[in-house]
């Protein structure tokens, strides 16, 4: 049973809480797509960086419009780094997460948390004022009845 559901004057807050949780999760999910890597890939089709040593030749950079359309590695994060495998000497692209993107996502998450905290702080203050008014009204009625 939800807290306060049986008492008069208290709204059921479960729906609001679930709505805010779902909204926060959707906001974070839309901004931080999770890349799923297949670990059970055969070595013949696996990228060289999974099976051998490699050197990063170009740091993590945003994908160009052309790369987004042609390079599948750009699809998950929108950032890519160029690597050279040591044994096979192949140049390949690998999806990566940039520090700038991570910083932006962090501050967006922090802003969401602060916003939700302020919202609930306001709800607590309003509820406390309502309860204080009810208590004062009860005391006033008891004094009048004497």
PDB file of C-alpha atoms in Angstrom:
ATOM      1  CA  UNK A   1       0.000   0.000   0.000  1.00  0.00           C
ATOM      2  CA  UNK A   2       1.328   3.434  -0.857  1.00  0.00           C
ATOM      3  CA  UNK A   3       2.361   5.693   1.993  1.00  0.00           C
ATOM      4  CA  UNK A   4      -0.543   7.896   2.953  1.00  0.00           C
ATOM      5  CA  UNK A   5      -3.028   6.184   0.649  1.00  0.00           C
ATOM      6  CA  UNK A   6      -5.427   5.364   3.480  1.00  0.00           C
ATOM      7  CA  UNK A   7      -5.499   8.813   5.083  1.00  0.00           C
ATOM      8  CA  UNK A   8      -7.763  11.582   3.891  1.00  0.00           C
ATOM      9  CA  UNK A   9      -6.185  14.545   2.164  1.00  0.00           C
ATOM     10  CA  UNK A  10      -3.086  12.732   0.955  1.00  0.00           C
ATOM     11  CA  UNK A  11      -2.814  12.196  -2.788  1.00  0.00           C
ATOM     12  CA  UNK A  12      -1.531   8.932  -4.141  1.00  0.00           C
ATOM     13  CA  UNK A  13       2.029   9.776  -5.138  1.00  0.00           C
ATOM     14  CA  UNK A  14       2.992   6.461  -6.709  1.00  0.00           C
ATOM     15  CA  UNK A  15       1.946   7.431 -10.212  1.00  0.00           C
ATOM     16  CA  UNK A  16       3.865  10.718 -10.085  1.00  0.00           C
ATOM     17  CA  UNK A  17       6.990   8.985  -8.792  1.00  0.00           C
ATOM     18  CA  UNK A  18       6.896   6.332 -11.528  1.00  0.00           C
ATOM     19  CA  UNK A  19       6.247   8.984 -14.165  1.00  0.00           C
ATOM     20  CA  UNK A  20       9.282  11.013 -13.043  1.00  0.00           C
ATOM     21  CA  UNK A  21      11.484   7.905 -12.902  1.00  0.00           C
ATOM     22  CA  UNK A  22      10.413   6.870 -16.402  1.00  0.00           C
ATOM     23  CA  UNK A  23      11.010  10.393 -17.733  1.00  0.00           C
ATOM     24  CA  UNK A  24      14.494  10.539 -16.192  1.00  0.00           C
ATOM     25  CA  UNK A  25      15.416   7.128 -17.599  1.00  0.00           C
ATOM     26  CA  UNK A  26      14.146   8.075 -21.063  1.00  0.00           C
ATOM     27  CA  UNK A  27      16.128  11.330 -20.963  1.00  0.00           C
ATOM     28  CA  UNK A  28      19.341   9.558 -20.006  1.00  0.00           C
ATOM     29  CA  UNK A  29      18.734   6.702 -22.461  1.00  0.00           C
ATOM     30  CA  UNK A  30      18.141   9.084 -25.365  1.00  0.00           C
ATOM     31  CA  UNK A  31      21.429  10.876 -24.726  1.00  0.00           C
ATOM     32  CA  UNK A  32      23.620   7.899 -23.853  1.00  0.00           C
ATOM     33  CA  UNK A  33      23.072   5.043 -26.267  1.00  0.00           C
ATOM     34  CA  UNK A  34      24.632   1.854 -25.033  1.00  0.00           C
ATOM     35  CA  UNK A  35      26.864   0.055 -27.468  1.00  0.00           C
ATOM     36  CA  UNK A  36      26.462  -3.692 -27.395  1.00  0.00           C
ATOM     37  CA  UNK A  37      29.512  -5.613 -28.531  1.00  0.00           C
ATOM     38  CA  UNK A  38      29.314  -9.235 -29.554  1.00  0.00           C
ATOM     39  CA  UNK A  39      31.918 -11.140 -27.622  1.00  0.00           C
ATOM     40  CA  UNK A  40      31.332 -14.460 -29.340  1.00  0.00           C
ATOM     41  CA  UNK A  41      32.562 -13.366 -32.761  1.00  0.00           C
ATOM     42  CA  UNK A  42      34.741 -15.692 -34.780  1.00  0.00           C
ATOM     43  CA  UNK A  43      38.298 -14.471 -35.379  1.00  0.00           C
ATOM     44  CA  UNK A  44      37.837 -14.357 -39.168  1.00  0.00           C
ATOM     45  CA  UNK A  45      35.159 -11.632 -39.033  1.00  0.00           C
ATOM     46  CA  UNK A  46      36.287  -9.954 -35.807  1.00  0.00           C
ATOM     47  CA  UNK A  47      37.900  -6.528 -35.965  1.00  0.00           C
ATOM     48  CA  UNK A  48      41.651  -6.759 -35.542  1.00  0.00           C
ATOM     49  CA  UNK A  49      41.592  -4.720 -32.329  1.00  0.00           C
ATOM     50  CA  UNK A  50      39.648  -7.510 -30.602  1.00  0.00           C
ATOM     51  CA  UNK A  51      42.226 -10.198 -31.302  1.00  0.00           C
ATOM     52  CA  UNK A  52      45.589  -8.386 -31.409  1.00  0.00           C
ATOM     53  CA  UNK A  53      47.490  -5.390 -30.099  1.00  0.00           C
ATOM     54  CA  UNK A  54      46.771  -2.007 -31.660  1.00  0.00           C
ATOM     55  CA  UNK A  55      47.914   1.611 -31.619  1.00  0.00           C
ATOM     56  CA  UNK A  56      45.532   4.574 -31.722  1.00  0.00           C
ATOM     57  CA  UNK A  57      46.594   6.713 -34.698  1.00  0.00           C
ATOM     58  CA  UNK A  58      43.790   9.314 -34.450  1.00  0.00           C
ATOM     59  CA  UNK A  59      42.143  10.241 -31.165  1.00  0.00           C
ATOM     60  CA  UNK A  60      38.398  10.122 -30.634  1.00  0.00           C
ATOM     61  CA  UNK A  61      36.757  12.671 -32.984  1.00  0.00           C
ATOM     62  CA  UNK A  62      33.172  13.386 -34.040  1.00  0.00           C
ATOM     63  CA  UNK A  63      32.061  11.608 -37.187  1.00  0.00           C
ATOM     64  CA  UNK A  64      31.493  13.670 -40.324  1.00  0.00           C
ATOM     65  CA  UNK A  65      28.175  13.448 -42.181  1.00  0.00           C
ATOM     66  CA  UNK A  66      29.839  11.192 -44.749  1.00  0.00           C
ATOM     67  CA  UNK A  67      31.278   8.898 -42.047  1.00  0.00           C
ATOM     68  CA  UNK A  68      27.904   8.625 -40.308  1.00  0.00           C
ATOM     69  CA  UNK A  69      26.388   7.295 -43.554  1.00  0.00           C
ATOM     70  CA  UNK A  70      29.256   5.002 -44.543  1.00  0.00           C
ATOM     71  CA  UNK A  71      30.970   3.828 -41.347  1.00  0.00           C
ATOM     72  CA  UNK A  72      28.919   1.522 -39.082  1.00  0.00           C
ATOM     73  CA  UNK A  73      31.167   2.351 -36.103  1.00  0.00           C
ATOM     74  CA  UNK A  74      29.787   5.914 -36.089  1.00  0.00           C
ATOM     75  CA  UNK A  75      26.240   4.717 -35.478  1.00  0.00           C
ATOM     76  CA  UNK A  76      26.406   3.957 -31.767  1.00  0.00           C
ATOM     77  CA  UNK A  77      28.108   7.070 -30.342  1.00  0.00           C
ATOM     78  CA  UNK A  78      28.756   9.453 -33.223  1.00  0.00           C
ATOM     79  CA  UNK A  79      32.480   9.433 -32.395  1.00  0.00           C
ATOM     80  CA  UNK A  80      35.212   7.307 -33.919  1.00  0.00           C
ATOM     81  CA  UNK A  81      38.947   6.738 -33.489  1.00  0.00           C
ATOM     82  CA  UNK A  82      41.354   5.355 -36.069  1.00  0.00           C
ATOM     83  CA  UNK A  83      43.543   2.459 -34.959  1.00  0.00           C
ATOM     84  CA  UNK A  84      46.350   0.452 -36.524  1.00  0.00           C
ATOM     85  CA  UNK A  85      46.707  -3.177 -35.537  1.00  0.00           C
ATOM     86  CA  UNK A  86      50.278  -4.255 -34.793  1.00  0.00           C
ATOM     87  CA  UNK A  87      50.417  -7.729 -36.340  1.00  0.00           C
ATOM     88  CA  UNK A  88      48.275  -7.327 -39.448  1.00  0.00           C
ATOM     89  CA  UNK A  89      49.117  -3.615 -40.005  1.00  0.00           C
ATOM     90  CA  UNK A  90      45.452  -2.964 -40.826  1.00  0.00           C
ATOM     91  CA  UNK A  91      43.902   0.472 -40.310  1.00  0.00           C
ATOM     92  CA  UNK A  92      40.401   0.309 -38.843  1.00  0.00           C
ATOM     93  CA  UNK A  93      37.895   2.565 -37.144  1.00  0.00           C
ATOM     94  CA  UNK A  94      36.576   1.903 -33.673  1.00  0.00           C
ATOM     95  CA  UNK A  95      33.625   3.540 -31.942  1.00  0.00           C
ATOM     96  CA  UNK A  96      34.564   5.569 -28.863  1.00  0.00           C
ATOM     97  CA  UNK A  97      33.125   7.971 -26.335  1.00  0.00           C
ATOM     98  CA  UNK A  98      34.606  11.451 -26.220  1.00  0.00           C
ATOM     99  CA  UNK A  99      35.321  13.376 -23.044  1.00  0.00           C
ATOM    100  CA  UNK A 100      33.220  16.285 -24.330  1.00  0.00           C
ATOM    101  CA  UNK A 101      30.202  14.025 -24.843  1.00  0.00           C
ATOM    102  CA  UNK A 102      30.673  12.435 -21.422  1.00  0.00           C
ATOM    103  CA  UNK A 103      30.936  15.869 -19.776  1.00  0.00           C
ATOM    104  CA  UNK A 104      27.749  17.060 -21.477  1.00  0.00           C
ATOM    105  CA  UNK A 105      25.870  13.907 -20.452  1.00  0.00           C
ATOM    106  CA  UNK A 106      27.136  14.249 -16.871  1.00  0.00           C
ATOM    107  CA  UNK A 107      25.915  17.834 -16.528  1.00  0.00           C
ATOM    108  CA  UNK A 108      22.590  16.971 -18.160  1.00  0.00           C
ATOM    109  CA  UNK A 109      22.161  14.172 -15.617  1.00  0.00           C
ATOM    110  CA  UNK A 110      23.168  16.467 -12.743  1.00  0.00           C
ATOM    111  CA  UNK A 111      20.695  19.095 -13.928  1.00  0.00           C
ATOM    112  CA  UNK A 112      17.936  16.498 -14.055  1.00  0.00           C
ATOM    113  CA  UNK A 113      18.762  15.297 -10.533  1.00  0.00           C
ATOM    114  CA  UNK A 114      18.799  18.852  -9.149  1.00  0.00           C
ATOM    115  CA  UNK A 115      15.516  19.631 -10.938  1.00  0.00           C
ATOM    116  CA  UNK A 116      13.799  16.550  -9.511  1.00  0.00           C
ATOM    117  CA  UNK A 117      15.204  17.328  -6.045  1.00  0.00           C
ATOM    118  CA  UNK A 118      13.862  20.902  -6.207  1.00  0.00           C
ATOM    119  CA  UNK A 119      10.484  19.658  -7.378  1.00  0.00           C
ATOM    120  CA  UNK A 120      10.183  17.234  -4.465  1.00  0.00           C
ATOM    121  CA  UNK A 121      11.498  19.839  -2.005  1.00  0.00           C
ATOM    122  CA  UNK A 122       8.710  22.175  -3.125  1.00  0.00           C
ATOM    123  CA  UNK A 123       6.163  19.371  -2.778  1.00  0.00           C
ATOM    124  CA  UNK A 124       7.398  18.648   0.763  1.00  0.00           C
ATOM    125  CA  UNK A 125       7.177  22.330   1.730  1.00  0.00           C
ATOM    126  CA  UNK A 126       3.646  22.632   0.331  1.00  0.00           C
ATOM    127  CA  UNK A 127       2.532  19.465   2.091  1.00  0.00           C
ATOM    128  CA  UNK A 128       4.070  20.604   5.384  1.00  0.00           C
ATOM    129  CA  UNK A 129       2.228  23.939   5.147  1.00  0.00           C
ATOM    130  CA  UNK A 130      -1.029  22.086   4.469  1.00  0.00           C
ATOM    131  CA  UNK A 131      -0.502  19.847   7.501  1.00  0.00           C
ATOM    132  CA  UNK A 132       0.440  22.824   9.694  1.00  0.00           C
ATOM    133  CA  UNK A 133      -2.787  24.609   8.686  1.00  0.00           C
ATOM    134  CA  UNK A 134      -4.828  21.491   9.528  1.00  0.00           C
ATOM    135  CA  UNK A 135      -3.119  21.169  12.913  1.00  0.00           C
ATOM    136  CA  UNK A 136      -3.731  24.846  13.711  1.00  0.00           C
ATOM    137  CA  UNK A 137      -7.369  24.470  12.694  1.00  0.00           C
ATOM    138  CA  UNK A 138      -7.772  21.478  15.038  1.00  0.00           C
ATOM    139  CA  UNK A 139      -6.184  23.393  17.912  1.00  0.00           C
ATOM    140  CA  UNK A 140      -8.403  26.420  17.197  1.00  0.00           C
ATOM    141  CA  UNK A 141     -11.540  24.209  17.219  1.00  0.00           C
ATOM    142  CA  UNK A 142     -10.485  22.589  20.500  1.00  0.00           C
ATOM    143  CA  UNK A 143      -9.919  26.000  22.110  1.00  0.00           C
ATOM    144  CA  UNK A 144     -13.292  27.277  20.836  1.00  0.00           C
ATOM    145  CA  UNK A 145     -15.078  24.223  22.262  1.00  0.00           C
ATOM    146  CA  UNK A 146     -13.879  24.999  25.791  1.00  0.00           C
TER     147      UNK A 146
END
